[in-house]
């Protein structure tokens, strides 16, 4: 069976130990992620440690950077990943890892969070809806290699 392929972008933040950098680079290479939509390769010596790391690619199987996301969860690097939808298979989504929990949110093709009437009713209060949206809009800290910057 052929995988549905969509565009994907991920913002990663947190502090990574230098001894874990080779593993992180291997995950980026495994997933074929780039630092922009034009296909610029990730170079660990060439990123801005004052902002989150941004990686993207077109035609990503199932809309997931599996190796990158697994690495981030295993090493508590927070992230927010947007994936476009594949007609008839799955809709656009934003997946957020806050260092503890991975959560998935419905999103638009422009990475705007969408919330259904059913979800609103289930959350039960305006404060709970705002909390749900705040979790989806998690601020991603800068990505740093310990001792960098």
PDB file of C-alpha atoms in Angstrom:
ATOM      1  CA  UNK A   1       0.000   0.000   0.000  1.00  0.00           C
ATOM      2  CA  UNK A   2       1.314   3.431  -0.918  1.00  0.00           C
ATOM      3  CA  UNK A   3       1.473   6.077   1.830  1.00  0.00           C
ATOM      4  CA  UNK A   4      -0.512   9.286   1.552  1.00  0.00           C
ATOM      5  CA  UNK A   5       2.018  12.121   1.271  1.00  0.00           C
ATOM      6  CA  UNK A   6       1.523  15.728   2.374  1.00  0.00           C
ATOM      7  CA  UNK A   7       3.480  18.847   3.254  1.00  0.00           C
ATOM      8  CA  UNK A   8       4.791  18.994   6.823  1.00  0.00           C
ATOM      9  CA  UNK A   9       6.488  21.677   8.939  1.00  0.00           C
ATOM     10  CA  UNK A  10       7.819  21.344  12.480  1.00  0.00           C
ATOM     11  CA  UNK A  11       9.185  23.838  14.988  1.00  0.00           C
ATOM     12  CA  UNK A  12      11.465  22.334  17.646  1.00  0.00           C
ATOM     13  CA  UNK A  13      12.742  23.937  20.823  1.00  0.00           C
ATOM     14  CA  UNK A  14      14.695  23.100  23.902  1.00  0.00           C
ATOM     15  CA  UNK A  15      18.221  22.260  24.864  1.00  0.00           C
ATOM     16  CA  UNK A  16      20.076  19.349  23.297  1.00  0.00           C
ATOM     17  CA  UNK A  17      23.260  17.902  24.714  1.00  0.00           C
ATOM     18  CA  UNK A  18      26.154  17.932  22.193  1.00  0.00           C
ATOM     19  CA  UNK A  19      26.573  14.163  22.568  1.00  0.00           C
ATOM     20  CA  UNK A  20      22.980  13.695  21.294  1.00  0.00           C
ATOM     21  CA  UNK A  21      23.500  15.861  18.200  1.00  0.00           C
ATOM     22  CA  UNK A  22      24.592  12.968  15.914  1.00  0.00           C
ATOM     23  CA  UNK A  23      21.396  11.095  16.771  1.00  0.00           C
ATOM     24  CA  UNK A  24      19.308  14.186  16.104  1.00  0.00           C
ATOM     25  CA  UNK A  25      21.053  14.757  12.764  1.00  0.00           C
ATOM     26  CA  UNK A  26      20.418  11.108  11.839  1.00  0.00           C
ATOM     27  CA  UNK A  27      16.704  11.548  12.609  1.00  0.00           C
ATOM     28  CA  UNK A  28      16.546  14.686  10.424  1.00  0.00           C
ATOM     29  CA  UNK A  29      18.314  12.864   7.605  1.00  0.00           C
ATOM     30  CA  UNK A  30      16.106   9.792   7.991  1.00  0.00           C
ATOM     31  CA  UNK A  31      12.955  11.903   7.633  1.00  0.00           C
ATOM     32  CA  UNK A  32      14.382  13.963   4.765  1.00  0.00           C
ATOM     33  CA  UNK A  33      13.545  17.274   6.455  1.00  0.00           C
ATOM     34  CA  UNK A  34      14.961  20.606   5.292  1.00  0.00           C
ATOM     35  CA  UNK A  35      15.333  24.021   6.921  1.00  0.00           C
ATOM     36  CA  UNK A  36      12.996  25.610   4.360  1.00  0.00           C
ATOM     37  CA  UNK A  37      10.508  24.698   1.645  1.00  0.00           C
ATOM     38  CA  UNK A  38      13.197  25.053  -1.023  1.00  0.00           C
ATOM     39  CA  UNK A  39      15.176  22.036   0.211  1.00  0.00           C
ATOM     40  CA  UNK A  40      18.064  23.602   2.144  1.00  0.00           C
ATOM     41  CA  UNK A  41      19.796  20.814   4.065  1.00  0.00           C
ATOM     42  CA  UNK A  42      19.988  20.971   7.860  1.00  0.00           C
ATOM     43  CA  UNK A  43      23.488  21.916   9.020  1.00  0.00           C
ATOM     44  CA  UNK A  44      23.977  21.790  12.809  1.00  0.00           C
ATOM     45  CA  UNK A  45      26.711  24.433  12.479  1.00  0.00           C
ATOM     46  CA  UNK A  46      24.344  26.843  10.741  1.00  0.00           C
ATOM     47  CA  UNK A  47      21.227  27.572  12.777  1.00  0.00           C
ATOM     48  CA  UNK A  48      20.117  30.469  14.959  1.00  0.00           C
ATOM     49  CA  UNK A  49      20.095  29.428  18.662  1.00  0.00           C
ATOM     50  CA  UNK A  50      17.784  32.356  19.503  1.00  0.00           C
ATOM     51  CA  UNK A  51      14.744  30.834  17.747  1.00  0.00           C
ATOM     52  CA  UNK A  52      13.073  27.431  17.422  1.00  0.00           C
ATOM     53  CA  UNK A  53      14.485  25.126  14.758  1.00  0.00           C
ATOM     54  CA  UNK A  54      12.221  25.035  11.706  1.00  0.00           C
ATOM     55  CA  UNK A  55      12.157  21.985   9.431  1.00  0.00           C
ATOM     56  CA  UNK A  56       9.833  21.241   6.529  1.00  0.00           C
ATOM     57  CA  UNK A  57       9.304  19.073   3.488  1.00  0.00           C
ATOM     58  CA  UNK A  58       6.744  18.263   0.827  1.00  0.00           C
ATOM     59  CA  UNK A  59       5.496  14.752   0.124  1.00  0.00           C
ATOM     60  CA  UNK A  60       6.013  13.359   3.648  1.00  0.00           C
ATOM     61  CA  UNK A  61       4.534   9.896   4.185  1.00  0.00           C
ATOM     62  CA  UNK A  62       1.450   9.984   6.444  1.00  0.00           C
ATOM     63  CA  UNK A  63       2.230  13.626   7.359  1.00  0.00           C
ATOM     64  CA  UNK A  64       4.669  12.686  10.132  1.00  0.00           C
ATOM     65  CA  UNK A  65       8.373  13.196  10.733  1.00  0.00           C
ATOM     66  CA  UNK A  66       8.485   9.911  12.631  1.00  0.00           C
ATOM     67  CA  UNK A  67      12.204   9.759  13.464  1.00  0.00           C
ATOM     68  CA  UNK A  68      12.379  13.449  14.443  1.00  0.00           C
ATOM     69  CA  UNK A  69       9.245  13.330  16.573  1.00  0.00           C
ATOM     70  CA  UNK A  70      10.341  10.142  18.334  1.00  0.00           C
ATOM     71  CA  UNK A  71      13.763  11.653  19.032  1.00  0.00           C
ATOM     72  CA  UNK A  72      12.156  14.823  20.402  1.00  0.00           C
ATOM     73  CA  UNK A  73       9.821  12.917  22.722  1.00  0.00           C
ATOM     74  CA  UNK A  74      12.641  10.633  23.907  1.00  0.00           C
ATOM     75  CA  UNK A  75      14.841  13.657  24.703  1.00  0.00           C
ATOM     76  CA  UNK A  76      12.107  16.109  25.835  1.00  0.00           C
ATOM     77  CA  UNK A  77      12.566  18.602  23.007  1.00  0.00           C
ATOM     78  CA  UNK A  78       9.235  20.413  22.631  1.00  0.00           C
ATOM     79  CA  UNK A  79       7.713  20.729  19.190  1.00  0.00           C
ATOM     80  CA  UNK A  80       4.707  21.766  17.171  1.00  0.00           C
ATOM     81  CA  UNK A  81       4.211  19.951  13.863  1.00  0.00           C
ATOM     82  CA  UNK A  82       1.702  20.920  11.184  1.00  0.00           C
ATOM     83  CA  UNK A  83       0.735  18.497   8.440  1.00  0.00           C
ATOM     84  CA  UNK A  84      -1.569  19.109   5.518  1.00  0.00           C
ATOM     85  CA  UNK A  85      -4.453  16.770   4.853  1.00  0.00           C
ATOM     86  CA  UNK A  86      -4.749  13.927   2.361  1.00  0.00           C
ATOM     87  CA  UNK A  87      -8.209  13.916   0.789  1.00  0.00           C
ATOM     88  CA  UNK A  88     -10.177  10.879   1.898  1.00  0.00           C
ATOM     89  CA  UNK A  89      -7.475   9.722   4.339  1.00  0.00           C
ATOM     90  CA  UNK A  90      -6.854  12.354   7.034  1.00  0.00           C
ATOM     91  CA  UNK A  91      -7.304  16.066   7.603  1.00  0.00           C
ATOM     92  CA  UNK A  92      -4.728  18.727   8.385  1.00  0.00           C
ATOM     93  CA  UNK A  93      -3.506  18.670  11.967  1.00  0.00           C
ATOM     94  CA  UNK A  94      -1.139  20.258  14.435  1.00  0.00           C
ATOM     95  CA  UNK A  95       0.616  17.927  16.858  1.00  0.00           C
ATOM     96  CA  UNK A  96       2.190  19.502  19.931  1.00  0.00           C
ATOM     97  CA  UNK A  97       4.625  17.981  22.416  1.00  0.00           C
ATOM     98  CA  UNK A  98       5.024  20.130  25.543  1.00  0.00           C
ATOM     99  CA  UNK A  99       7.810  18.043  27.060  1.00  0.00           C
ATOM    100  CA  UNK A 100       5.353  15.711  28.748  1.00  0.00           C
ATOM    101  CA  UNK A 101       2.347  15.017  26.550  1.00  0.00           C
ATOM    102  CA  UNK A 102       1.766  14.697  22.805  1.00  0.00           C
ATOM    103  CA  UNK A 103      -1.564  16.211  21.745  1.00  0.00           C
ATOM    104  CA  UNK A 104      -3.216  16.434  18.343  1.00  0.00           C
ATOM    105  CA  UNK A 105      -5.447  19.289  17.166  1.00  0.00           C
ATOM    106  CA  UNK A 106      -7.510  19.748  14.020  1.00  0.00           C
ATOM    107  CA  UNK A 107      -6.074  22.483  11.845  1.00  0.00           C
ATOM    108  CA  UNK A 108      -6.643  24.194   8.534  1.00  0.00           C
ATOM    109  CA  UNK A 109      -4.377  24.017   5.503  1.00  0.00           C
ATOM    110  CA  UNK A 110      -2.985  27.330   6.783  1.00  0.00           C
ATOM    111  CA  UNK A 111      -2.155  25.855  10.235  1.00  0.00           C
ATOM    112  CA  UNK A 112      -5.025  27.597  12.010  1.00  0.00           C
ATOM    113  CA  UNK A 113      -6.494  25.568  14.883  1.00  0.00           C
ATOM    114  CA  UNK A 114     -10.052  24.380  14.266  1.00  0.00           C
ATOM    115  CA  UNK A 115     -12.421  23.292  16.989  1.00  0.00           C
ATOM    116  CA  UNK A 116     -15.698  21.466  16.423  1.00  0.00           C
ATOM    117  CA  UNK A 117     -18.975  22.153  18.188  1.00  0.00           C
ATOM    118  CA  UNK A 118     -18.735  18.645  19.684  1.00  0.00           C
ATOM    119  CA  UNK A 119     -15.304  19.457  21.182  1.00  0.00           C
ATOM    120  CA  UNK A 120     -16.603  22.770  22.551  1.00  0.00           C
ATOM    121  CA  UNK A 121     -19.546  21.009  24.203  1.00  0.00           C
ATOM    122  CA  UNK A 122     -17.212  18.339  25.608  1.00  0.00           C
ATOM    123  CA  UNK A 123     -14.867  20.927  27.077  1.00  0.00           C
ATOM    124  CA  UNK A 124     -17.854  22.444  28.843  1.00  0.00           C
ATOM    125  CA  UNK A 125     -16.767  26.015  29.529  1.00  0.00           C
ATOM    126  CA  UNK A 126     -15.278  29.026  27.832  1.00  0.00           C
ATOM    127  CA  UNK A 127     -12.217  28.750  30.112  1.00  0.00           C
ATOM    128  CA  UNK A 128     -11.720  25.116  29.037  1.00  0.00           C
ATOM    129  CA  UNK A 129     -11.975  26.105  25.350  1.00  0.00           C
ATOM    130  CA  UNK A 130      -9.353  28.815  25.899  1.00  0.00           C
ATOM    131  CA  UNK A 131      -7.117  26.292  27.681  1.00  0.00           C
ATOM    132  CA  UNK A 132      -7.516  23.861  24.760  1.00  0.00           C
ATOM    133  CA  UNK A 133      -6.531  26.576  22.276  1.00  0.00           C
ATOM    134  CA  UNK A 134      -3.589  27.666  24.451  1.00  0.00           C
ATOM    135  CA  UNK A 135      -2.268  24.088  24.442  1.00  0.00           C
ATOM    136  CA  UNK A 136      -2.454  24.081  20.636  1.00  0.00           C
ATOM    137  CA  UNK A 137      -0.650  27.431  20.451  1.00  0.00           C
ATOM    138  CA  UNK A 138       2.241  26.310  22.685  1.00  0.00           C
ATOM    139  CA  UNK A 139       5.112  28.760  22.455  1.00  0.00           C
ATOM    140  CA  UNK A 140       8.151  26.865  21.238  1.00  0.00           C
ATOM    141  CA  UNK A 141      11.398  27.998  22.913  1.00  0.00           C
ATOM    142  CA  UNK A 142      14.672  28.445  21.016  1.00  0.00           C
ATOM    143  CA  UNK A 143      16.514  25.315  19.907  1.00  0.00           C
ATOM    144  CA  UNK A 144      19.971  25.192  21.424  1.00  0.00           C
ATOM    145  CA  UNK A 145      22.858  22.832  21.626  1.00  0.00           C
ATOM    146  CA  UNK A 146      24.022  22.999  25.268  1.00  0.00           C
ATOM    147  CA  UNK A 147      26.856  25.479  25.390  1.00  0.00           C
ATOM    148  CA  UNK A 148      25.903  27.092  22.046  1.00  0.00           C
ATOM    149  CA  UNK A 149      25.033  30.750  21.663  1.00  0.00           C
TER     150      UNK A 149
END
